[in-house]
Amino acid sequence: LMDVDVIFRRGYAYTLATLFILTAFYLVVFSVGAMAQKDLGKTGMIIVMLIATFLFQPVRNWIQEKLDRYFYRDRYDYRRTLIEFARELNSETELDRMLQSVADRLMQTLSIRHVAFFIANPNGAETGDATCRWRLRMSMGSSARPLNSSTSLDLSFLDWPQNTPYLFFERTRYYLDVVAASWPQAIRQTIADLDLNYYLPCTVRGRTIAFLGVSRTETGEFLSSDDVELLLTLANYVGIAIENANLYRSLKEKIGEYERLKEFSENIVESINVGILAAGLDDRVESWNTQMERLSGIGREDAVGRRLSELFPAALVEQLDRTQGEMRIHHLDKFALETSRGEATVNIAIAPLVSREMEQIGRLVIFDDITDRAELERRLVQADKLSSIGLLAAGVAHEVNTPLAVISTYAQMLAKQVAEDEQKSRMLEKIARQTFRASEIVNSLLNFSRTSTSELAEVHLNRVIQETLSLLEHQLKKAGVEVRVSLDPRLDMIKGNSGKLQQVFLNLFLNARDAMEQSSPGVLNGGPRGVLEVVTRMGERGVEVDVMDTGHGIAPEHLSRIYDPFFTTKSAKKGTGLGLSVTYGIIQEHGGAIEALSKPGEGTCFHLEFPAIRKAVHA
């Protein structure tokens, strides 16, 4: 019955088109026949009839369009807009915004009271529960059911088999047919609550992914067949748009998950306290973590995309080239690498970077900065050597002191017996002197072994340094050494033994004197052979002392061995090689540290650090 108006308009268009074509046909026939003073003949009539036949459909369409414009007026433009809008749905990727836009257009164009959308529920499909397969996603209109309603909906009727392209309920609240009585109460209640007359499936590739629910018009009228056909067409476009929106949302979620995993992986790499770089098969850097930035002084932006040969020295690049293409891990232990902070000692591991298919796609190079560890190992080895030598020295000192005492005693007794013989007296005096010298060496060994105990008390380093310099004042002046002293009067006290600390500075001052005598064998123009400078100050970790000289310096290959027992670069009569070993042991005993800085030809600086005594301040 709702299509009577449609049938009438279509019949009106056919009638007018027929009249128009017949009128034009006879006008052509009579006009041509009168001009030719005879009939057209059978051939001419057939041609005119064919022309009229081909013109009928375009004329009918034109008349139909004019009639639609007359009957629908503004609604005709809305229908055309709705069709164009359906083609543009795919441009919207946000699902709720797209559904709201469709609902607004439908209510404006067809004057529908309210519109609803039902979306497939993936959880319901997994559980197999038909009542949970669909869920109400959006409801709009003057009598629309709110989404947050407390009553549940049984939408299982949407899955019922049907012979028509859509579901239609003439009455939604009061059922007068016999079939309605057999429906479950939950379904009848759902249909009544929704108050929707049309349920049109939104199908994509033969699969229904949503339903478009439409009520009557605002005037309470049903939709015509043209309107329903228009909605079926629109429903297919909506289905495609929903599918695209779901795919876009899924893709967006996967991208977000990928970004989270990527950020998590990068955080792991950044948190590792080793330098890590990843390079492709062409040796171009693809990843460069923060530790690599600190180690090399090259930023990530400057490193990524460049070749390894552009970032590292030739010696390291040569080692990396040797492992190119190999599928096993290579190690370079204690490699000396020039960094932004100077030379660093690093352990390097070169590992292949493989894909899930176990195909090599690059390689990982891992840099472990062990500079501090190597220094600690060096000090540990030094301490271990000193400990071993100390044990040996204690035994040697005990065994040697006894015969030295016997030699010294008998030499003195013989000297008294041959006092009148000057030549023999001088020989015995030399024996006694050398015996005392050997005894001093043995005593140095005892000091080195630290077998003797001494009490530690509060000591002021400035006073120890001044007393030591006063003892050596004559020797330094005789050697032509200028002494420059800069002692901080605010220096804190340290806990130590004055005698042993005096021995430390005595050894350092004498070594400085000897170094300056070797570098300047004669005094030129009355000037000094060299300068001995002593500076004290308060540092971050306690009391600091610098002992500097302008001597010949220490060769780099000797610098790591200066604390070794019996190692010396002096002549045989100048030293035994125990002075710095004893000094090192005493400083370690006091909880301090010593470091030597030297350049050949420019002098040497010994930097000493001692923990200061922090006295409590009372209010």
Coordinates of C-alpha atoms in Angstrom, one line a residue:
L1 CA 0.0 0.0 0.0
M2 CA 2.9 2.4 0.7
D3 CA 4.0 1.9 -2.9
V4 CA 0.7 3.2 -4.4
D5 CA 2.2 6.6 -4.6
V6 CA 5.3 5.2 -6.3
I7 CA 3.2 3.2 -8.8
F8 CA 1.1 6.3 -9.6
R9 CA 4.2 8.4 -10.3
R10 CA 5.8 5.8 -12.4
G11 CA 2.5 5.2 -14.4
Y12 CA 2.2 9.0 -14.9
A13 CA 5.7 9.1 -16.2
Y14 CA 5.1 6.2 -18.7
T15 CA 1.8 7.8 -19.9
L16 CA 3.4 11.2 -20.5
A17 CA 6.4 9.7 -22.2
T18 CA 4.1 7.6 -24.5
L19 CA 2.0 10.6 -25.5
F20 CA 5.1 12.6 -26.1
I21 CA 6.7 9.9 -28.4
L22 CA 3.4 9.3 -30.3
T23 CA 2.9 13.0 -30.9
A24 CA 6.5 13.4 -32.1
F25 CA 6.1 10.2 -34.3
Y26 CA 3.0 11.4 -36.2
L27 CA 4.3 14.9 -36.5
V28 CA 7.4 13.5 -38.2
V29 CA 5.4 11.1 -40.4
F30 CA 2.9 13.8 -41.6
S31 CA 5.6 16.5 -42.0
V32 CA 7.9 14.3 -44.1
G33 CA 5.0 12.8 -46.1
A34 CA 3.6 16.3 -46.9
M35 CA 7.0 17.6 -48.0
A36 CA 7.6 14.5 -50.2
Q37 CA 3.9 14.6 -51.6
K38 CA 3.8 10.8 -51.1
D39 CA 4.0 8.3 -48.3
L40 CA 7.2 7.4 -46.6
G41 CA 7.1 3.8 -47.5
K42 CA 7.8 0.8 -45.4
T43 CA 11.5 1.6 -45.0
G44 CA 10.9 5.1 -43.8
M45 CA 8.3 4.0 -41.4
I46 CA 10.6 1.4 -39.8
I47 CA 13.3 4.0 -39.4
V48 CA 11.0 6.5 -37.7
M49 CA 9.7 3.8 -35.4
L50 CA 13.2 2.8 -34.4
I51 CA 14.1 6.4 -33.6
A52 CA 10.9 6.7 -31.5
T53 CA 11.7 3.4 -29.7
F54 CA 15.2 4.6 -28.7
L55 CA 14.0 8.0 -27.6
F56 CA 11.3 6.5 -25.3
Q57 CA 13.5 5.6 -22.3
P58 CA 15.6 8.8 -22.1
V59 CA 12.3 10.8 -22.4
R60 CA 10.6 8.7 -19.7
N61 CA 13.6 9.2 -17.3
W62 CA 13.6 12.9 -17.9
I63 CA 9.9 13.1 -17.1
Q64 CA 10.3 10.9 -14.0
E65 CA 13.1 13.2 -12.7
K66 CA 10.9 16.3 -13.2
L67 CA 7.9 14.6 -11.5
D68 CA 10.2 13.5 -8.5
R69 CA 11.4 17.1 -8.2
Y70 CA 7.8 18.3 -8.1
F71 CA 6.5 15.7 -5.6
Y72 CA 9.6 15.5 -3.3
R73 CA 11.0 19.0 -3.8
D74 CA 13.8 19.3 -1.1
R75 CA 13.7 15.6 -0.3
Y76 CA 14.8 14.8 -3.8
D77 CA 18.0 16.6 -3.3
Y78 CA 18.5 14.9 0.0
R79 CA 18.2 11.5 -1.7
R80 CA 20.8 12.4 -4.2
T81 CA 23.0 13.7 -1.4
L82 CA 22.5 10.4 0.5
I83 CA 23.7 8.3 -2.4
E84 CA 26.7 10.5 -2.8
F85 CA 27.3 10.4 0.9
A86 CA 27.2 6.5 0.8
R87 CA 30.1 6.6 -1.7
E88 CA 32.2 8.8 0.6
L89 CA 31.7 6.7 3.8
N90 CA 35.1 5.0 3.4
S91 CA 36.9 8.2 4.0
E92 CA 35.9 8.1 7.7
T93 CA 38.0 5.7 9.8
E94 CA 36.6 6.4 13.3
L95 CA 33.6 4.0 13.7
D96 CA 31.4 6.0 16.1
R97 CA 31.8 9.2 14.1
M98 CA 30.9 7.4 10.9
L99 CA 27.8 5.8 12.4
Q100 CA 26.6 9.1 13.8
S101 CA 27.0 10.7 10.4
V102 CA 25.0 8.0 8.7
A103 CA 22.2 8.3 11.3
D104 CA 22.0 12.0 10.9
R105 CA 21.8 11.8 7.2
L106 CA 19.1 9.1 7.3
M107 CA 16.9 11.1 9.8
Q108 CA 17.2 14.3 7.8
T109 CA 16.7 12.7 4.4
L110 CA 13.9 10.2 5.1
S111 CA 12.4 11.8 8.2
I112 CA 13.0 8.6 10.2
R113 CA 12.1 8.7 13.8
H114 CA 15.2 6.9 15.1
V115 CA 18.1 4.8 13.8
A116 CA 20.2 2.1 15.5
F117 CA 23.3 0.1 14.6
F118 CA 24.0 -3.4 15.8
I119 CA 27.7 -4.6 15.6
A120 CA 28.9 -8.2 15.7
N121 CA 30.3 -9.0 19.1
P122 CA 33.6 -11.0 18.8
N123 CA 33.3 -12.3 22.4
G124 CA 29.8 -13.7 21.6
A125 CA 31.1 -15.5 18.5
E126 CA 33.8 -17.1 20.6
T127 CA 31.4 -18.4 23.3
G128 CA 28.8 -19.5 20.8
D129 CA 26.0 -17.7 22.7
A130 CA 23.4 -16.4 20.1
T131 CA 22.1 -13.8 22.5
C132 CA 25.5 -12.2 22.8
R133 CA 26.5 -12.4 19.1
W134 CA 25.2 -8.8 18.5
R135 CA 25.4 -5.7 20.6
L136 CA 23.8 -2.3 20.2
R137 CA 26.6 0.1 19.2
M138 CA 24.7 3.3 18.6
S139 CA 21.1 4.5 18.9
M140 CA 19.9 8.0 17.8
G141 CA 16.6 9.7 17.4
S142 CA 13.6 11.1 19.2
S143 CA 12.5 7.7 20.7
A144 CA 15.9 5.9 20.7
R145 CA 16.7 3.4 23.4
P146 CA 19.6 4.7 25.6
L147 CA 22.8 2.6 25.4
N148 CA 23.3 2.6 29.1
S149 CA 19.9 1.0 29.8
S150 CA 19.9 -1.6 32.6
T151 CA 17.7 -4.1 30.7
S152 CA 19.5 -6.6 28.5
L153 CA 18.7 -7.2 24.9
D154 CA 18.1 -10.6 23.3
L155 CA 19.2 -10.0 19.7
S156 CA 19.2 -13.6 18.6
F157 CA 16.3 -13.0 16.2
L158 CA 18.8 -11.2 13.9
D159 CA 20.3 -14.6 13.1
W160 CA 17.0 -16.2 12.2
P161 CA 16.9 -17.6 8.6
Q162 CA 14.8 -15.4 6.3
N163 CA 13.5 -15.3 2.8
T164 CA 13.6 -11.6 2.4
P165 CA 16.7 -9.3 2.2
Y166 CA 15.7 -7.7 5.5
L167 CA 13.6 -8.2 8.7
F168 CA 10.4 -6.3 8.9
F169 CA 8.0 -6.0 11.9
E170 CA 4.8 -4.2 11.2
R171 CA 3.9 -4.0 14.8
T172 CA 6.6 -3.8 17.5
R173 CA 4.7 -3.5 20.7
Y174 CA 1.4 -5.4 20.2
Y175 CA 1.5 -8.7 18.3
L176 CA -1.7 -9.9 16.8
D177 CA -0.4 -12.8 14.7
V178 CA -0.1 -16.4 15.8
V179 CA 3.6 -16.7 15.1
A180 CA 4.5 -14.1 17.7
A181 CA 3.0 -16.2 20.5
S182 CA 5.7 -18.8 20.0
W183 CA 8.6 -16.4 20.3
P184 CA 10.5 -16.2 23.6
Q185 CA 9.5 -13.4 25.9
A186 CA 13.0 -12.0 25.9
I187 CA 12.9 -11.5 22.1
R188 CA 9.4 -9.9 22.1
Q189 CA 10.5 -7.6 24.9
T190 CA 13.7 -6.6 22.9
I191 CA 11.7 -5.8 19.8
A192 CA 9.3 -3.8 21.8
D193 CA 12.1 -1.9 23.6
L194 CA 13.9 -1.1 20.4
D195 CA 10.7 -0.1 18.5
L196 CA 12.4 -0.6 15.1
N197 CA 10.4 -1.8 12.1
Y198 CA 13.3 -2.5 9.7
Y199 CA 16.5 -4.5 10.3
L200 CA 18.7 -4.3 7.2
P201 CA 22.0 -6.4 7.1
C202 CA 25.3 -4.7 6.4
T203 CA 27.1 -7.3 4.3
V204 CA 30.7 -7.5 3.2
R205 CA 32.0 -10.3 0.9
G206 CA 28.9 -12.4 1.8
R207 CA 29.3 -12.0 5.5
T208 CA 27.0 -9.9 7.7
I209 CA 29.0 -7.8 10.1
A210 CA 26.3 -5.4 11.3
F211 CA 22.6 -4.5 11.1
L212 CA 21.0 -1.1 10.4
G213 CA 17.8 -0.7 12.4
V214 CA 15.2 1.9 11.2
S215 CA 11.9 2.9 12.6
R216 CA 8.9 4.5 10.9
T217 CA 8.9 8.2 9.8
E218 CA 8.1 11.0 12.1
T219 CA 4.5 11.0 10.8
G220 CA 4.2 7.3 11.7
E221 CA 4.3 6.1 8.0
F222 CA 6.1 3.1 6.7
L223 CA 8.9 3.4 4.2
S224 CA 8.2 2.9 0.5
S225 CA 10.0 0.2 -1.6
D226 CA 12.2 2.9 -3.1
D227 CA 13.2 4.1 0.4
V228 CA 13.9 0.5 1.5
E229 CA 15.9 -0.2 -1.7
L230 CA 17.9 3.0 -1.0
L231 CA 18.6 1.8 2.6
L232 CA 19.7 -1.7 1.4
T233 CA 22.2 0.0 -0.9
L234 CA 23.3 2.3 1.8
A235 CA 23.6 -0.7 4.3
N236 CA 26.2 -2.4 2.0
Y237 CA 28.2 0.8 1.9
V238 CA 27.9 1.1 5.7
G239 CA 29.1 -2.5 6.0
I240 CA 32.2 -1.7 3.9
A241 CA 32.8 1.4 6.0
I242 CA 32.5 -0.6 9.3
E243 CA 34.9 -3.2 8.0
N244 CA 37.4 -0.5 7.0
A245 CA 37.0 1.2 10.4
N246 CA 37.6 -2.2 12.2
L247 CA 40.6 -2.9 10.0
Y248 CA 41.9 0.6 10.6
R249 CA 41.4 0.2 14.4
S250 CA 43.1 -3.2 14.3
L251 CA 46.0 -1.8 12.3
K252 CA 46.3 1.2 14.7
E253 CA 46.3 -1.2 17.7
K254 CA 49.0 -3.3 16.0
I255 CA 51.0 -0.2 15.3
G256 CA 50.7 0.9 18.9
E257 CA 51.7 -2.5 20.1
Y258 CA 54.6 -2.5 17.7
E259 CA 55.7 0.9 19.0
R260 CA 55.4 -0.2 22.6
L261 CA 57.5 -3.4 21.8
K262 CA 60.0 -1.3 19.9
E263 CA 60.2 1.3 22.8
F264 CA 60.5 -1.6 25.3
S265 CA 63.3 -3.2 23.3
E266 CA 65.1 0.2 22.9
N267 CA 64.7 0.7 26.7
I268 CA 66.4 -2.6 27.3
V269 CA 69.2 -1.7 25.0
E270 CA 69.5 1.7 26.5
S271 CA 69.5 0.3 30.1
I272 CA 72.4 -2.1 29.4
N273 CA 75.7 -0.6 30.7
V274 CA 77.6 -1.5 27.5
G275 CA 77.9 0.1 24.1
I276 CA 75.8 -1.7 21.5
L277 CA 75.6 -0.9 17.8
A278 CA 73.9 -2.8 15.0
A279 CA 75.2 -2.7 11.5
G280 CA 73.7 -4.0 8.3
L281 CA 75.4 -6.3 5.7
D282 CA 76.8 -3.1 4.1
D283 CA 78.5 -2.2 7.4
R284 CA 76.2 0.9 7.8
V285 CA 75.1 1.6 11.4
E286 CA 71.4 1.1 12.0
S287 CA 71.3 1.3 15.8
W288 CA 73.5 3.2 18.3
N289 CA 72.7 3.3 22.0
T290 CA 73.4 6.0 24.6
Q291 CA 76.4 4.2 26.1
M292 CA 78.0 4.2 22.6
E293 CA 77.4 8.0 22.5
R294 CA 79.2 8.4 25.9
L295 CA 82.0 6.0 24.9
S296 CA 82.8 7.4 21.4
G297 CA 81.6 11.0 21.8
I298 CA 79.5 10.6 18.6
G299 CA 75.8 11.3 18.7
R300 CA 73.2 8.8 17.5
E301 CA 72.1 11.2 14.7
D302 CA 75.6 11.5 13.4
A303 CA 76.4 7.7 13.6
V304 CA 73.3 6.1 12.1
G305 CA 73.6 5.6 8.4
R306 CA 77.4 5.9 8.4
R307 CA 79.9 3.1 7.7
L308 CA 82.0 1.6 10.5
S309 CA 85.2 2.6 8.7
E310 CA 84.0 6.3 9.1
L311 CA 83.5 6.0 12.9
F312 CA 86.3 3.8 14.2
P313 CA 90.1 3.7 13.8
A314 CA 91.7 1.6 11.1
A315 CA 93.1 -1.0 13.6
L316 CA 89.6 -1.8 14.9
V317 CA 88.0 -1.7 11.4
E318 CA 90.6 -4.2 10.3
Q319 CA 89.6 -6.6 13.1
L320 CA 85.9 -6.1 12.2
D321 CA 86.6 -6.8 8.5
R322 CA 88.2 -10.2 9.4
T323 CA 84.9 -11.3 11.0
Q324 CA 82.7 -10.2 8.1
G325 CA 80.1 -12.8 7.1
E326 CA 81.0 -15.3 9.9
M327 CA 78.2 -16.8 12.0
R328 CA 80.1 -17.2 15.2
I329 CA 80.9 -14.8 18.0
H330 CA 84.4 -13.2 18.1
H331 CA 86.0 -11.5 21.1
L332 CA 88.6 -8.7 21.2
D333 CA 89.9 -8.5 24.8
K334 CA 91.4 -5.3 26.3
F335 CA 91.4 -3.4 23.0
A336 CA 92.9 0.1 23.4
L337 CA 90.3 2.5 21.9
E338 CA 90.6 6.2 21.5
T339 CA 87.5 7.9 22.9
S340 CA 86.3 11.4 23.6
R341 CA 87.7 11.1 27.1
G342 CA 91.1 9.7 26.0
E343 CA 92.3 6.2 25.6
A344 CA 89.9 3.5 27.0
T345 CA 90.3 -0.2 27.5
V346 CA 87.4 -2.1 26.1
N347 CA 86.3 -5.7 25.6
I348 CA 84.6 -6.1 22.1
A349 CA 82.2 -8.8 21.2
I350 CA 81.2 -9.2 17.5
A351 CA 78.1 -11.3 17.0
P352 CA 76.0 -12.1 13.9
L353 CA 72.5 -10.5 13.7
V354 CA 70.1 -13.0 12.3
S355 CA 66.4 -13.0 11.3
R356 CA 63.7 -15.5 12.4
E357 CA 64.7 -17.6 9.4
M358 CA 68.3 -17.7 10.8
E359 CA 69.6 -15.7 7.9
Q360 CA 72.3 -13.1 8.7
I361 CA 71.0 -9.6 8.2
G362 CA 73.9 -7.8 9.9
R363 CA 75.9 -8.0 13.0
L364 CA 76.1 -6.6 16.6
V365 CA 79.2 -5.1 18.0
I366 CA 79.2 -4.8 21.8
F367 CA 81.7 -2.5 23.6
D368 CA 82.3 -3.1 27.3
D369 CA 84.4 -0.3 28.8
I370 CA 86.7 -2.0 31.3
T371 CA 89.1 0.9 31.8
D372 CA 88.4 1.2 35.6
R373 CA 88.3 -2.6 35.9
A374 CA 91.7 -2.9 34.1
E375 CA 93.1 -0.3 36.4
L376 CA 91.8 -2.1 39.5
E377 CA 93.3 -5.4 38.1
R378 CA 96.6 -3.7 37.6
R379 CA 96.6 -2.4 41.2
L380 CA 95.5 -5.8 42.4
V381 CA 98.4 -7.5 40.5
Q382 CA 100.7 -4.8 41.9
A383 CA 99.4 -5.4 45.5
D384 CA 99.7 -9.2 45.0
K385 CA 103.3 -8.8 43.8
L386 CA 104.1 -6.5 46.7
S387 CA 102.5 -9.1 49.1
S388 CA 104.6 -11.9 47.6
I389 CA 107.8 -9.8 47.7
G390 CA 106.9 -8.8 51.3
L391 CA 106.8 -12.4 52.4
L392 CA 110.1 -13.1 50.6
A393 CA 111.7 -9.9 52.1
A394 CA 110.7 -10.9 55.6
G395 CA 112.4 -14.2 55.3
V396 CA 115.5 -12.8 53.5
A397 CA 115.9 -10.0 56.1
H398 CA 115.8 -12.5 58.9
E399 CA 118.3 -14.8 57.3
V400 CA 120.7 -12.0 56.1
N401 CA 120.8 -9.9 59.3
T402 CA 122.5 -12.6 61.3
P403 CA 125.6 -13.0 59.0
L404 CA 125.8 -9.3 58.5
A405 CA 125.9 -8.8 62.3
V406 CA 128.7 -11.4 62.6
I407 CA 130.7 -9.7 59.7
S408 CA 130.3 -6.3 61.2
T409 CA 131.4 -7.4 64.6
Y410 CA 134.5 -9.3 63.5
A411 CA 135.4 -6.4 61.2
Q412 CA 135.3 -4.0 64.1
M413 CA 137.3 -6.4 66.3
L414 CA 140.0 -6.8 63.6
A415 CA 140.1 -3.0 63.1
K416 CA 141.1 -2.6 66.7
Q417 CA 143.8 -5.2 66.5
V418 CA 145.4 -3.7 63.4
A419 CA 144.9 -0.1 64.3
E420 CA 148.6 0.6 63.6
D421 CA 148.4 -0.7 60.1
E422 CA 146.7 2.1 58.1
Q423 CA 146.2 0.1 54.9
K424 CA 144.5 -2.8 56.7
S425 CA 142.4 -0.4 58.8
R426 CA 141.1 1.2 55.6
M427 CA 140.2 -2.2 54.2
L428 CA 138.3 -3.2 57.4
E429 CA 136.6 0.2 57.4
K430 CA 135.3 -0.4 53.9
I431 CA 134.1 -3.9 54.9
A432 CA 132.2 -2.4 57.9
R433 CA 130.7 0.4 55.7
Q434 CA 129.5 -2.0 53.1
T435 CA 128.1 -4.2 55.9
F436 CA 126.1 -1.3 57.2
R437 CA 124.9 -0.6 53.6
A438 CA 123.7 -4.2 53.3
S439 CA 122.0 -3.8 56.7
E440 CA 120.2 -0.7 55.4
I441 CA 119.0 -2.6 52.4
V442 CA 117.7 -5.4 54.7
N443 CA 116.0 -2.8 56.9
S444 CA 114.3 -1.4 53.7
L445 CA 113.1 -4.9 53.0
L446 CA 111.7 -5.1 56.5
N447 CA 109.9 -1.8 56.0
F448 CA 108.6 -3.0 52.6
S449 CA 107.3 -6.2 54.1
R450 CA 105.5 -4.2 56.8
T451 CA 106.1 -6.8 59.4
S452 CA 106.8 -4.1 62.0
T453 CA 103.8 -2.5 63.6
S454 CA 103.3 1.2 64.3
E455 CA 100.6 3.2 65.9
L456 CA 98.7 5.8 63.8
A457 CA 98.0 9.2 65.2
E458 CA 96.8 12.6 64.0
V459 CA 99.4 14.0 61.6
H460 CA 99.6 17.3 59.8
L461 CA 101.2 16.7 56.4
N462 CA 102.5 20.3 56.1
R463 CA 104.7 19.7 59.1
V464 CA 105.9 16.3 57.8
I465 CA 106.8 17.9 54.5
Q466 CA 108.6 20.9 56.1
E467 CA 110.7 18.6 58.4
T468 CA 111.7 16.3 55.5
L469 CA 112.7 19.3 53.4
S470 CA 114.8 20.7 56.3
L471 CA 116.6 17.3 56.5
L472 CA 117.4 17.4 52.8
E473 CA 118.1 21.2 52.5
H474 CA 121.8 20.8 52.3
Q475 CA 121.7 18.0 49.8
L476 CA 119.2 19.8 47.5
K477 CA 121.2 23.0 47.6
K478 CA 124.4 21.1 46.9
A479 CA 122.7 19.5 43.9
G480 CA 121.6 22.9 42.6
V481 CA 117.8 22.1 43.0
E482 CA 115.4 25.0 43.6
V483 CA 112.6 24.2 46.0
R484 CA 109.2 25.8 45.7
V485 CA 106.6 25.1 48.4
S486 CA 102.9 25.9 48.3
L487 CA 101.3 24.5 51.5
D488 CA 97.6 25.1 52.2
P489 CA 97.3 26.4 55.8
R490 CA 93.7 25.1 56.0
L491 CA 94.8 21.5 55.4
D492 CA 92.9 18.9 57.5
M493 CA 94.7 16.4 59.7
I494 CA 95.2 12.8 58.6
K495 CA 95.6 9.7 60.6
G496 CA 99.1 8.2 60.0
N497 CA 102.6 7.5 61.2
S498 CA 105.0 10.5 61.0
G499 CA 108.1 8.4 60.6
K500 CA 106.7 6.4 57.7
L501 CA 105.2 9.4 56.0
Q502 CA 108.6 11.1 56.3
Q503 CA 110.1 8.1 54.6
V504 CA 107.6 8.5 51.7
F505 CA 108.5 12.1 51.0
L506 CA 112.2 11.4 51.6
N507 CA 112.1 8.8 48.8
L508 CA 110.1 11.1 46.5
F509 CA 112.4 14.1 47.0
L510 CA 115.6 12.1 46.6
N511 CA 114.2 10.5 43.3
A512 CA 113.4 14.0 42.1
R513 CA 116.9 15.2 42.9
D514 CA 118.5 12.2 41.1
A515 CA 116.3 12.7 38.0
M516 CA 117.3 16.4 37.8
E517 CA 121.0 15.6 38.2
Q518 CA 120.9 13.1 35.3
S519 CA 119.0 15.6 33.1
S520 CA 121.4 18.5 33.9
P521 CA 124.9 17.3 34.6
G522 CA 126.3 20.8 35.1
V523 CA 125.0 24.1 36.3
L524 CA 124.7 26.6 33.4
N525 CA 125.3 30.3 34.1
G526 CA 124.9 29.8 37.8
G527 CA 121.3 28.8 37.4
P528 CA 119.6 25.8 39.1
R529 CA 119.7 22.3 37.6
G530 CA 115.9 21.9 38.2
V531 CA 112.9 22.8 40.3
L532 CA 111.3 20.7 42.9
E533 CA 107.8 21.9 43.6
V534 CA 105.6 20.6 46.5
V535 CA 101.9 21.6 46.6
T536 CA 99.2 20.6 49.2
R537 CA 95.5 21.3 49.1
M538 CA 92.1 20.0 50.1
G539 CA 90.5 17.8 47.5
E540 CA 87.1 16.1 47.1
R541 CA 88.3 12.9 48.7
G542 CA 90.7 14.3 51.3
V543 CA 94.2 15.8 51.5
E544 CA 96.1 16.0 48.2
V545 CA 99.8 16.4 47.7
D546 CA 101.7 17.0 44.4
V547 CA 105.4 16.4 44.2
M548 CA 106.7 17.8 40.8
D549 CA 110.2 18.0 39.3
T550 CA 111.7 19.2 36.0
G551 CA 113.9 16.1 35.5
H552 CA 114.2 13.8 32.6
G553 CA 110.9 12.1 33.2
I554 CA 109.9 8.4 33.0
A555 CA 109.6 6.5 29.8
P556 CA 106.1 5.2 29.0
E557 CA 107.2 1.6 29.0
H558 CA 108.7 2.0 32.5
L559 CA 105.8 3.9 34.0
S560 CA 103.8 0.8 34.8
R561 CA 106.8 -0.9 36.6
I562 CA 108.0 1.9 38.9
Y563 CA 106.4 0.3 42.0
D564 CA 107.9 -3.1 41.3
P565 CA 110.5 -4.1 43.9
F566 CA 114.1 -3.9 42.7
F567 CA 113.1 -2.2 39.5
T568 CA 115.2 1.0 38.9
T569 CA 116.6 3.0 36.0
K570 CA 119.4 4.4 38.2
S571 CA 123.0 3.2 38.1
A572 CA 124.1 0.3 40.3
K573 CA 125.5 2.6 43.0
K574 CA 122.5 5.0 43.0
G575 CA 119.6 2.8 44.2
T576 CA 118.2 -0.6 44.9
G577 CA 114.7 -0.2 43.4
L578 CA 112.9 -0.4 46.7
G579 CA 112.2 3.2 47.4
L580 CA 108.9 3.5 45.4
S581 CA 107.9 0.0 46.4
V582 CA 108.2 1.0 50.1
T583 CA 106.5 4.3 49.4
Y584 CA 103.6 2.5 47.7
G585 CA 103.2 0.1 50.6
I586 CA 103.2 2.9 53.2
I587 CA 100.6 4.9 51.3
Q588 CA 98.4 1.8 51.0
E589 CA 98.8 1.2 54.7
H590 CA 97.5 4.8 55.3
G591 CA 94.4 4.2 53.1
G592 CA 95.7 6.6 50.4
A593 CA 96.5 6.4 46.7
I594 CA 99.5 7.4 44.6
E595 CA 99.6 8.1 40.9
A596 CA 102.6 9.0 38.6
L597 CA 102.2 11.4 35.6
S598 CA 105.3 11.8 33.5
K599 CA 106.4 12.9 30.0
P600 CA 110.0 12.2 28.9
G601 CA 112.0 15.4 28.9
E602 CA 109.3 17.4 30.8
G603 CA 109.5 16.0 34.3
T604 CA 107.4 13.9 36.6
C605 CA 104.5 14.6 39.0
F606 CA 103.5 12.2 41.8
H607 CA 99.9 12.8 43.0
L608 CA 99.2 11.6 46.5
E609 CA 95.8 11.4 48.2
F610 CA 95.1 10.7 51.9
P611 CA 91.7 10.5 53.7
A612 CA 91.2 13.5 56.0
I613 CA 89.9 13.3 59.6
R614 CA 86.5 15.0 59.7
K615 CA 85.9 16.4 63.1
A616 CA 82.4 16.8 64.4
V617 CA 81.1 20.3 64.9
H618 CA 79.2 20.9 68.1
A619 CA 76.4 23.4 68.4

